[in-house]
């Protein structure tokens, strides 16, 4: 079945056609690690995770690159103001390098808690400075740059179709009054490729590198152009981010990449709408914002938030409130209980090798997720299956496990034990061991543990059940 995606470039739904059959190159703009990520940021990362899961569900082999911005993103999306990392350093008393590591750690933990599949590779901007310098050189050689007192700039008037992603009205474009732009810029839309370090030693930067134009640091946009080129090639399939990236960041990525490579940069651009609060857009610069931890501290599971996000299409604004999170929590608990009942019932009549999966239901689910990631509809199909009296418990369980590959709600795990993808014959041994322990036959329990180990499985006793893990060599 075709996958249809809404392409920001051209503003219409299009049938997805990969460059190479069966393969997808995907680049998603990652976090700027000068602070914690808020749940708004994670709404965008979650939509990207759903996109990737839908591609995998359709059998594509996905190469996914996500950058970690640890340098160069200034306080405004333009080229003025302090560097976010240096600002974070001043705020916390840590070095910029410590800041980056510290907040990257929290980002990774939250991403895991929300069941975001890790990308094929995380690329840290500071690990690819040379590639960024090379790209600026390429633009320099082709005559797209000019130098001002504070950096090397891209001359956007030299590119015929600059602004095509955002349909920018270049003639009438007024620079936001908030942003003071460098008076040396030739055009309002020109942007920095390389910024010079300040000359006076009071404001010496912690992150700076030598370049053919002098000591400095890369402009924010160049990292994505350089790293996507390195890992996905000059032209690749899909690029994503939050909707705020359309007019500046992604517009400038396109300009740099297409000017340097002389080829189209990306075929499909997808953008997620914002999570907002009553008081307006959620943003880190406001200082106070909701983190995944804030939700957990208030008794919500990260997956309650995932469920909440699934309920609104990614291109619609989502207004966050504690009421709707509470509703999501209730729905999620009801869903897990229903699924647990189905699982228990299925286990009773168990033949785990019975993989029967009613095609009609699967088709409905696939239709929903392939229609520009219509997750509200996919959830409706899931609930329909859970409540369908005509399906057997085994059919339901198989469908739920299958849908969970896209939804990522842990519906394939038992509520207590959290076990997933464990073959039936292994589960049988695990259950025998649980029974032996209950009967205080510890000798038998130990020998079953050894038997499992010999088969490559480890059983860990937990407060609320057992965890069964495949033993890997890593
Ligand atoms: P940043 O860490 O600021 O670079 O942002 C990481 C990602 O979160 C980017 O794709 C942004 O577009 C996105 N983003 C920022 N604020 C929000 C928000 N309130 N809702 C949804 N996505 C957001
Ligand atoms: Zn980017």
Short mmCIF file of C-alpha atoms and ligand atoms in Angstrom, two decimals:
data_model
loop_
_atom_site.label_atom_id
_atom_site.label_comp_id
_atom_site.label_asym_id
_atom_site.label_seq_id
_atom_site.Cartn_x
_atom_site.Cartn_y
_atom_site.Cartn_z
CA UNK A 1 0.00 0.00 0.00
CA UNK A 2 1.24 3.50 -0.84
CA UNK A 3 2.37 5.86 1.89
CA UNK A 4 1.12 9.40 1.48
CA UNK A 5 2.98 12.26 3.16
CA UNK A 6 2.30 15.98 3.33
CA UNK A 7 5.31 17.65 1.78
CA UNK A 8 5.96 21.18 3.03
CA UNK A 9 7.80 21.71 -0.25
CA UNK A 10 4.81 22.30 -2.49
CA UNK A 11 2.31 22.12 0.40
CA UNK A 12 0.50 18.97 -0.68
CA UNK A 13 0.08 15.31 0.11
CA UNK A 14 2.21 13.14 -2.12
CA UNK A 15 2.74 9.42 -2.58
CA UNK A 16 6.11 8.57 -1.09
CA UNK A 17 8.60 7.29 -3.63
CA UNK A 18 12.07 6.53 -2.30
CA UNK A 19 15.19 7.31 -4.28
CA UNK A 20 16.35 3.72 -3.91
CA UNK A 21 13.67 1.02 -3.78
CA UNK A 22 13.15 -0.35 -0.29
CA UNK A 23 15.45 2.21 1.36
CA UNK A 24 14.90 5.54 3.06
CA UNK A 25 17.41 8.20 4.07
CA UNK A 26 15.92 10.24 6.91
CA UNK A 27 17.39 13.29 8.64
CA UNK A 28 15.74 14.83 11.66
CA UNK A 29 16.98 17.99 13.35
CA UNK A 30 17.83 17.08 16.91
CA UNK A 31 18.12 18.92 20.20
CA UNK A 32 20.20 21.96 21.02
CA UNK A 33 21.77 20.76 24.23
CA UNK A 34 22.15 23.94 26.27
CA UNK A 35 19.20 23.06 28.50
CA UNK A 36 16.67 20.28 29.08
CA UNK A 37 14.35 19.39 26.24
CA UNK A 38 10.74 20.23 26.99
CA UNK A 39 7.73 18.13 26.15
CA UNK A 40 7.11 20.37 23.12
CA UNK A 41 10.45 19.36 21.65
CA UNK A 42 9.54 15.77 22.34
CA UNK A 43 6.25 16.17 20.52
CA UNK A 44 8.30 16.82 17.40
CA UNK A 45 10.73 13.96 18.09
CA UNK A 46 7.76 11.67 18.66
CA UNK A 47 6.16 12.56 15.34
CA UNK A 48 9.49 11.78 13.68
CA UNK A 49 9.64 8.49 15.56
CA UNK A 50 6.15 7.62 14.27
CA UNK A 51 7.21 8.44 10.73
CA UNK A 52 10.20 6.15 11.06
CA UNK A 53 8.12 3.37 12.60
CA UNK A 54 5.57 3.64 9.76
CA UNK A 55 8.38 3.34 7.22
CA UNK A 56 9.78 0.30 9.04
CA UNK A 57 6.28 -1.19 9.32
CA UNK A 58 6.01 -0.89 5.54
CA UNK A 59 9.23 -2.85 5.20
CA UNK A 60 11.65 -0.03 4.42
CA UNK A 61 15.22 -0.13 5.52
CA UNK A 62 15.64 3.29 7.18
CA UNK A 63 18.94 5.09 7.70
CA UNK A 64 18.15 7.76 10.24
CA UNK A 65 20.53 10.54 11.20
CA UNK A 66 19.80 12.92 14.04
CA UNK A 67 22.14 15.76 14.91
CA UNK A 68 22.94 17.04 18.36
CA UNK A 69 23.54 20.78 18.20
CA UNK A 70 26.31 21.58 20.63
CA UNK A 71 27.64 24.71 18.96
CA UNK A 72 26.60 27.63 16.85
CA UNK A 73 22.91 28.05 17.60
CA UNK A 74 22.54 31.67 18.59
CA UNK A 75 19.79 32.96 20.82
CA UNK A 76 17.82 34.20 17.83
CA UNK A 77 17.31 31.96 14.83
CA UNK A 78 19.15 34.65 12.91
CA UNK A 79 22.80 35.47 13.40
CA UNK A 80 22.64 37.78 16.36
CA UNK A 81 22.77 37.35 20.09
CA UNK A 82 24.77 35.03 22.27
CA UNK A 83 25.57 31.45 21.44
CA UNK A 84 23.04 29.27 23.29
CA UNK A 85 25.75 26.95 24.57
CA UNK A 86 27.94 29.75 25.91
CA UNK A 87 24.85 31.27 27.51
CA UNK A 88 24.01 27.93 29.15
CA UNK A 89 27.57 27.75 30.40
CA UNK A 90 27.36 31.19 32.00
CA UNK A 91 24.04 30.25 33.61
CA UNK A 92 25.25 27.02 35.18
CA UNK A 93 28.97 27.58 35.75
CA UNK A 94 29.81 24.45 33.75
CA UNK A 95 31.99 24.46 30.64
CA UNK A 96 30.21 24.30 27.30
CA UNK A 97 31.52 20.77 26.81
CA UNK A 98 30.12 19.71 30.18
CA UNK A 99 26.82 21.39 29.40
CA UNK A 100 26.54 19.50 26.13
CA UNK A 101 27.24 16.16 27.75
CA UNK A 102 25.00 16.84 30.70
CA UNK A 103 21.91 17.78 28.70
CA UNK A 104 22.53 15.18 26.00
CA UNK A 105 22.31 12.57 28.77
CA UNK A 106 18.90 13.82 29.87
CA UNK A 107 17.72 13.98 26.29
CA UNK A 108 18.69 10.34 25.69
CA UNK A 109 17.00 9.19 28.90
CA UNK A 110 13.75 10.97 28.05
CA UNK A 111 13.85 9.73 24.47
CA UNK A 112 14.15 6.17 25.77
CA UNK A 113 11.34 6.66 28.29
CA UNK A 114 9.09 7.82 25.45
CA UNK A 115 10.02 4.75 23.39
CA UNK A 116 11.69 6.74 20.63
CA UNK A 117 13.68 4.33 18.51
CA UNK A 118 17.31 5.46 18.47
CA UNK A 119 18.55 6.80 15.14
CA UNK A 120 21.09 4.86 13.09
CA UNK A 121 23.52 7.55 14.21
CA UNK A 122 23.52 10.63 16.41
CA UNK A 123 25.89 13.19 14.93
CA UNK A 124 27.30 15.84 17.24
CA UNK A 125 28.02 19.11 15.45
CA UNK A 126 31.42 19.54 17.12
CA UNK A 127 32.56 16.15 15.78
CA UNK A 128 32.18 17.36 12.20
CA UNK A 129 33.73 20.82 12.15
CA UNK A 130 36.03 19.95 9.26
CA UNK A 131 33.09 18.83 7.11
CA UNK A 132 31.36 22.13 7.87
CA UNK A 133 34.46 24.12 6.96
CA UNK A 134 34.71 22.10 3.73
CA UNK A 135 31.17 23.03 2.83
CA UNK A 136 31.76 26.72 3.48
CA UNK A 137 34.87 26.43 1.28
CA UNK A 138 32.75 24.84 -1.43
CA UNK A 139 30.29 27.77 -1.26
CA UNK A 140 33.19 30.21 -1.22
CA UNK A 141 34.71 28.64 -4.33
CA UNK A 142 31.40 28.86 -6.13
CA UNK A 143 31.01 32.55 -5.31
CA UNK A 144 28.09 32.38 -2.89
CA UNK A 145 29.80 34.05 0.06
CA UNK A 146 31.06 37.39 1.28
CA UNK A 147 32.93 38.38 4.41
CA UNK A 148 31.82 41.00 6.94
CA UNK A 149 33.50 42.13 10.15
CA UNK A 150 31.79 39.33 12.09
CA UNK A 151 31.74 36.39 9.74
CA UNK A 152 31.37 34.71 6.38
CA UNK A 153 27.87 35.11 4.97
CA UNK A 154 25.77 33.36 2.35
CA UNK A 155 24.52 35.74 -0.32
CA UNK A 156 20.92 34.60 -0.78
CA UNK A 157 20.39 36.86 -3.81
CA UNK A 158 22.70 34.54 -5.75
CA UNK A 159 20.29 31.60 -5.50
CA UNK A 160 17.31 31.82 -7.87
CA UNK A 161 14.82 29.89 -5.78
CA UNK A 162 15.91 30.92 -2.27
CA UNK A 163 12.97 30.63 0.13
CA UNK A 164 10.99 28.08 -1.91
CA UNK A 165 10.26 25.89 1.13
CA UNK A 166 8.63 28.68 3.07
CA UNK A 167 7.24 30.50 0.04
CA UNK A 168 9.15 33.46 1.41
CA UNK A 169 8.13 36.80 0.03
CA UNK A 170 11.68 38.02 -0.33
CA UNK A 171 10.82 41.47 -1.66
CA UNK A 172 8.38 42.29 1.09
CA UNK A 173 10.19 40.53 3.86
CA UNK A 174 10.65 42.65 6.94
CA UNK A 175 13.27 41.63 9.44
CA UNK A 176 11.55 40.93 12.81
CA UNK A 177 11.85 44.04 14.95
CA UNK A 178 13.20 41.86 17.80
CA UNK A 179 16.19 40.79 15.78
CA UNK A 180 18.82 43.38 15.14
CA UNK A 181 20.55 42.33 12.00
CA UNK A 182 24.05 43.03 10.96
CA UNK A 183 24.06 46.23 8.93
CA UNK A 184 26.80 44.73 6.81
CA UNK A 185 24.49 42.07 5.41
CA UNK A 186 23.77 42.59 1.72
CA UNK A 187 20.27 41.09 1.92
CA UNK A 188 17.97 40.65 4.87
CA UNK A 189 17.83 36.90 4.36
CA UNK A 190 21.61 36.41 4.17
CA UNK A 191 22.94 34.25 6.98
CA UNK A 192 26.22 33.35 8.63
CA UNK A 193 28.15 30.29 7.51
CA UNK A 194 31.10 30.98 9.78
CA UNK A 195 31.24 33.46 12.65
CA UNK A 196 34.46 35.04 13.90
CA UNK A 197 35.39 34.77 17.56
CA UNK A 198 35.20 38.14 19.30
CA UNK A 199 38.56 39.89 19.33
CA UNK A 200 38.57 41.12 22.95
CA UNK A 201 39.71 38.50 25.43
CA UNK A 202 36.92 39.24 28.00
CA UNK A 203 34.43 37.45 25.84
CA UNK A 204 36.72 34.65 24.71
CA UNK A 205 34.71 31.72 23.47
CA UNK A 206 35.17 28.24 24.88
CA UNK A 207 34.43 26.65 21.52
CA UNK A 208 36.39 27.96 18.57
CA UNK A 209 38.31 26.49 15.69
CA UNK A 210 40.82 27.64 13.07
CA UNK A 211 39.47 28.09 9.58
CA UNK A 212 40.68 29.63 6.32
CA UNK A 213 38.78 32.79 7.38
CA UNK A 214 40.15 33.01 10.90
CA UNK A 215 39.31 31.62 14.33
CA UNK A 216 35.63 31.14 14.93
CA UNK A 217 32.72 28.76 14.92
CA UNK A 218 30.18 27.49 12.40
CA UNK A 219 26.82 29.11 11.74
CA UNK A 220 23.97 27.00 13.03
CA UNK A 221 22.54 25.78 9.71
CA UNK A 222 25.73 24.46 8.17
CA UNK A 223 25.98 21.46 10.53
CA UNK A 224 22.84 19.85 9.13
CA UNK A 225 23.89 20.39 5.52
CA UNK A 226 27.37 19.01 6.15
CA UNK A 227 26.39 16.01 8.28
CA UNK A 228 23.45 14.95 6.12
CA UNK A 229 25.75 15.09 3.07
CA UNK A 230 28.31 12.94 4.85
CA UNK A 231 25.91 10.24 5.97
CA UNK A 232 22.99 10.38 3.51
CA UNK A 233 24.50 11.89 0.37
CA UNK A 234 23.84 15.04 -1.65
CA UNK A 235 20.18 14.14 -2.19
CA UNK A 236 18.13 12.09 0.23
CA UNK A 237 14.51 11.18 0.88
CA UNK A 238 13.04 12.84 3.97
CA UNK A 239 13.98 15.69 6.28
CA UNK A 240 11.94 16.67 9.33
CA UNK A 241 11.73 19.13 12.16
CA UNK A 242 9.34 21.39 14.00
CA UNK A 243 7.31 23.91 12.02
CA UNK A 244 9.47 26.79 13.32
CA UNK A 245 12.35 25.48 11.20
CA UNK A 246 10.62 26.18 7.88
CA UNK A 247 11.39 29.87 7.27
CA UNK A 248 14.99 30.03 8.48
CA UNK A 249 16.81 26.85 9.44
CA UNK A 250 15.51 24.53 6.74
CA UNK A 251 15.32 27.28 4.14
CA UNK A 252 19.01 27.96 4.76
CA UNK A 253 19.96 24.30 4.79
CA UNK A 254 18.41 23.98 1.33
CA UNK A 255 20.26 27.06 0.11
CA UNK A 256 23.65 25.83 1.32
CA UNK A 257 23.26 22.24 0.14
CA UNK A 258 21.80 22.99 -3.26
CA UNK A 259 24.30 25.79 -3.95
CA UNK A 260 27.26 23.60 -3.00
CA UNK A 261 26.13 20.25 -4.43
CA UNK A 262 24.31 21.57 -7.48
CA UNK A 263 21.54 18.99 -6.89
CA UNK A 264 18.14 18.93 -5.19
CA UNK A 265 18.71 18.47 -1.46
CA UNK A 266 15.66 16.60 -0.11
CA UNK A 267 12.57 15.12 -1.76
CA UNK A 268 10.09 15.26 1.16
CA UNK A 269 10.03 17.84 3.94
CA UNK A 270 7.80 17.08 6.92
CA UNK A 271 7.12 19.45 9.78
CA UNK A 272 5.41 18.93 13.11
CA UNK A 273 3.08 21.53 14.59
CA UNK A 274 3.79 22.98 18.02
CA UNK A 275 2.72 21.93 21.45
CA UNK A 276 1.40 25.04 23.12
CA UNK A 277 0.26 26.10 26.54
CA UNK A 278 -2.62 28.43 27.40
CA UNK A 279 0.01 31.12 27.83
CA UNK A 280 1.36 30.52 24.30
CA UNK A 281 4.14 28.53 22.70
CA UNK A 282 6.28 26.39 24.95
CA UNK A 283 9.86 27.52 24.68
CA UNK A 284 13.12 27.04 26.48
CA UNK A 285 13.99 30.69 26.28
CA UNK A 286 11.07 31.45 28.62
CA UNK A 287 13.05 29.70 31.35
CA UNK A 288 10.19 27.62 32.79
CA UNK A 289 8.91 24.69 30.87
CA UNK A 290 7.56 21.19 31.28
CA UNK A 291 9.92 18.27 31.06
CA UNK A 292 9.16 14.57 30.89
CA UNK A 293 10.41 14.47 34.47
CA UNK A 294 7.82 17.08 35.50
CA UNK A 295 5.10 14.75 34.23
CA UNK A 296 6.63 11.73 35.97
CA UNK A 297 6.93 13.67 39.25
CA UNK A 298 3.22 14.35 39.03
CA UNK A 299 2.41 10.65 38.64
CA UNK A 300 2.17 10.30 34.86
CA UNK A 301 4.03 7.79 32.77
CA UNK A 302 6.01 9.07 29.77
CA UNK A 303 3.79 6.77 27.70
CA UNK A 304 0.68 8.62 28.91
CA UNK A 305 2.20 11.62 27.17
CA UNK A 306 2.97 9.53 24.09
CA UNK A 307 -0.67 8.42 24.02
CA UNK A 308 -1.77 12.04 24.37
CA UNK A 309 0.34 13.06 21.36
CA UNK A 310 -0.96 10.16 19.28
CA UNK A 311 -4.46 11.55 19.71
CA UNK A 312 -3.77 14.70 17.66
CA UNK A 313 -2.51 14.69 14.09
CA UNK A 314 1.10 15.89 13.90
CA UNK A 315 0.20 18.84 11.68
CA UNK A 316 -2.32 20.24 14.15
CA UNK A 317 -1.39 22.47 17.07
CA UNK A 318 -1.83 20.72 20.38
CA UNK A 319 -2.82 22.70 23.42
CA UNK A 320 -1.37 21.06 26.50
CA UNK A 321 -3.34 20.92 29.74
CA UNK A 322 -3.21 18.68 32.81
CA UNK A 323 -6.84 17.72 32.11
CA UNK A 324 -6.04 16.20 28.74
CA UNK A 325 -3.00 14.45 30.19
CA UNK A 326 -5.24 12.99 32.89
CA UNK A 327 -7.66 11.79 30.21
CA UNK A 328 -4.78 10.21 28.31
CA UNK A 329 -3.60 8.49 31.49
CA UNK A 330 -7.08 7.03 32.10
CA UNK A 331 -7.39 5.87 28.49
CA UNK A 332 -3.92 4.34 28.59
CA UNK A 333 -4.65 2.45 31.81
CA UNK A 334 -7.91 1.14 30.37
CA UNK A 335 -6.14 0.09 27.19
CA UNK A 336 -3.37 -1.72 29.07
CA UNK A 337 -5.90 -3.55 31.24
CA UNK A 338 -7.96 -4.60 28.23
CA UNK A 339 -4.86 -5.77 26.44
CA UNK A 340 -3.66 -7.65 29.51
CA UNK A 341 -6.99 -9.49 29.69
CA UNK A 342 -6.69 -10.38 26.03
CA UNK A 343 -3.16 -11.61 26.62
CA UNK A 344 -4.12 -13.69 29.66
CA UNK A 345 -7.02 -15.17 27.76
CA UNK A 346 -4.84 -15.89 24.75
CA UNK A 347 -2.21 -17.55 26.92
CA UNK A 348 -4.80 -19.95 28.28
CA UNK A 349 -5.64 -21.24 24.82
CA UNK A 350 -2.12 -20.77 23.84
CA UNK A 351 -0.42 -21.81 20.79
CA UNK A 352 2.07 -19.01 20.44
CA UNK A 353 2.88 -20.10 16.95
CA UNK A 354 -0.64 -19.23 15.90
CA UNK A 355 0.13 -16.05 14.06
CA UNK A 356 -3.35 -15.51 12.68
CA UNK A 357 -3.88 -11.85 11.98
CA UNK A 358 -7.21 -10.85 10.42
CA UNK A 359 -6.20 -9.05 7.26
CA UNK A 360 -9.18 -6.67 7.26
CA UNK A 361 -8.17 -5.12 10.59
CA UNK A 362 -4.54 -4.88 9.64
CA UNK A 363 -5.52 -3.25 6.38
CA UNK A 364 -7.55 -0.60 8.23
CA UNK A 365 -4.61 0.14 10.51
CA UNK A 366 -2.17 0.35 7.61
CA UNK A 367 -4.53 2.64 5.72
CA UNK A 368 -4.63 5.01 8.70
CA UNK A 369 -0.92 5.18 9.39
CA UNK A 370 -0.02 5.37 5.70
CA UNK A 371 -2.35 8.32 5.26
CA UNK A 372 0.13 10.98 6.36
CA UNK A 373 0.47 9.31 9.78
CA UNK A 374 -3.16 9.50 10.82
CA UNK A 375 -2.57 8.29 14.37
CA UNK A 376 -5.95 9.35 15.82
CA UNK A 377 -7.51 7.02 13.24
CA UNK A 378 -4.95 4.30 14.02
CA UNK A 379 -5.90 4.51 17.71
CA UNK A 380 -9.57 4.16 16.72
CA UNK A 381 -8.72 0.98 14.78
CA UNK A 382 -6.81 -0.34 17.80
CA UNK A 383 -9.74 0.29 20.16
CA UNK A 384 -12.05 -1.30 17.60
CA UNK A 385 -9.95 -4.48 17.69
CA UNK A 386 -9.74 -4.53 21.48
CA UNK A 387 -13.54 -4.29 21.75
CA UNK A 388 -14.38 -6.59 18.84
CA UNK A 389 -16.32 -9.65 20.07
CA UNK A 390 -15.94 -11.46 16.79
CA UNK A 391 -12.17 -11.80 17.06
CA UNK A 392 -10.49 -14.51 19.11
CA UNK A 393 -8.14 -13.47 21.90
CA UNK A 394 -5.19 -14.82 19.95
CA UNK A 395 -6.17 -12.82 16.87
CA UNK A 396 -6.58 -9.72 19.00
CA UNK A 397 -3.25 -10.24 20.72
CA UNK A 398 -1.46 -10.70 17.43
CA UNK A 399 -3.05 -7.55 16.03
CA UNK A 400 -2.24 -5.50 19.13
CA UNK A 401 1.39 -6.67 19.09
CA UNK A 402 1.57 -5.79 15.43
CA UNK A 403 0.04 -2.31 15.83
CA UNK A 404 2.36 -1.64 18.73
CA UNK A 405 5.31 -1.73 16.32
CA UNK A 406 4.06 1.66 15.12
CA UNK A 407 2.39 3.00 18.26
CA UNK A 408 5.25 2.20 20.64
CA UNK A 409 2.98 2.06 23.69
CA UNK A 410 4.41 -1.13 25.24
CA UNK A 411 1.19 -2.97 24.43
CA UNK A 412 3.28 -6.04 23.68
CA UNK A 413 4.50 -6.20 27.26
CA UNK A 414 2.76 -7.72 30.22
CA UNK A 415 1.70 -5.09 32.73
CA UNK A 416 3.70 -6.60 35.58
CA UNK A 417 6.59 -8.30 33.95
CA UNK A 418 7.41 -6.03 31.07
CA UNK A 419 8.46 -8.94 28.89
CA UNK A 420 8.47 -8.58 25.19
CA UNK A 421 9.13 -10.75 22.19
CA UNK A 422 9.93 -13.80 24.25
CA UNK A 423 9.27 -17.09 22.43
CA UNK A 424 6.50 -19.25 23.87
CA UNK A 425 8.77 -22.14 24.74
CA UNK A 426 10.98 -19.81 26.76
CA UNK A 427 7.94 -18.28 28.47
CA UNK A 428 6.84 -21.81 29.38
CA UNK A 429 10.12 -22.44 31.19
CA UNK A 430 9.88 -19.04 32.86
CA UNK A 431 6.40 -19.82 34.10
CA UNK A 432 7.52 -23.22 35.40
CA UNK A 433 10.28 -21.44 37.30
CA UNK A 434 7.80 -18.95 38.78
CA UNK A 435 5.64 -21.88 39.90
CA UNK A 436 8.67 -23.66 41.40
CA UNK A 437 9.61 -20.52 43.33
CA UNK A 438 6.07 -20.16 44.59
CA UNK A 439 6.21 -23.76 45.81
CA UNK A 440 9.55 -22.93 47.46
CA UNK A 441 11.28 -25.52 45.31
CA UNK A 442 14.39 -23.39 44.86
CA UNK A 443 16.50 -26.22 43.52
CA UNK A 444 14.12 -26.69 40.63
CA UNK A 445 13.89 -22.93 40.14
CA UNK A 446 17.68 -22.70 39.89
CA UNK A 447 17.95 -25.55 37.47
CA UNK A 448 15.28 -23.94 35.27
CA UNK A 449 17.25 -20.70 35.39
CA UNK A 450 20.33 -22.62 34.21
CA UNK A 451 18.33 -24.27 31.48
CA UNK A 452 17.13 -20.86 30.29
CA UNK A 453 20.65 -19.52 30.41
CA UNK A 454 21.86 -22.38 28.24
CA UNK A 455 19.20 -21.39 25.72
CA UNK A 456 20.46 -17.79 25.80
CA UNK A 457 17.89 -16.19 28.14
CA UNK A 458 18.35 -14.47 31.44
CA UNK A 459 15.62 -14.16 34.07
CA UNK A 460 15.79 -11.25 36.47
CA UNK A 461 13.55 -11.21 39.49
CA UNK A 462 11.84 -7.85 39.95
CA UNK A 463 9.60 -6.39 42.59
CA UNK A 464 6.57 -6.70 40.37
CA UNK A 465 7.36 -9.88 38.47
CA UNK A 466 10.21 -11.10 36.35
CA UNK A 467 12.09 -9.68 33.43
CA UNK A 468 13.26 -12.00 30.69
CA UNK A 469 16.16 -10.83 28.61
CA UNK A 470 18.00 -12.28 25.66
CA UNK A 471 21.67 -12.52 26.57
CA UNK A 472 23.72 -10.53 24.10
CA UNK A 473 27.49 -10.47 23.91
CA UNK A 474 27.74 -6.70 23.97
P1 LIG B 1 15.76 22.77 19.73
O1 LIG B 1 16.31 21.96 20.87
O2 LIG B 1 15.33 24.13 20.16
O3 LIG B 1 16.71 22.82 18.56
O4 LIG B 1 14.44 22.06 19.24
C1 LIG B 1 14.33 20.70 18.97
C2 LIG B 1 13.10 20.42 18.12
O5 LIG B 1 11.90 20.78 18.83
C3 LIG B 1 13.04 21.20 16.81
O6 LIG B 1 12.62 20.32 15.77
C4 LIG B 1 11.99 22.27 17.07
O7 LIG B 1 11.35 22.64 15.88
C5 LIG B 1 11.04 21.55 18.00
N1 LIG B 1 10.22 22.41 18.90
C6 LIG B 1 10.61 23.50 19.60
N2 LIG B 1 9.59 23.98 20.35
C7 LIG B 1 8.53 23.16 20.12
C8 LIG B 1 7.17 23.11 20.60
N3 LIG B 1 6.69 23.98 21.48
N4 LIG B 1 6.36 22.13 20.12
C9 LIG B 1 6.82 21.21 19.23
N5 LIG B 1 8.08 21.20 18.76
C10 LIG B 1 8.94 22.16 19.19
ZN1 LIG B 2 18.82 21.04 11.14
#
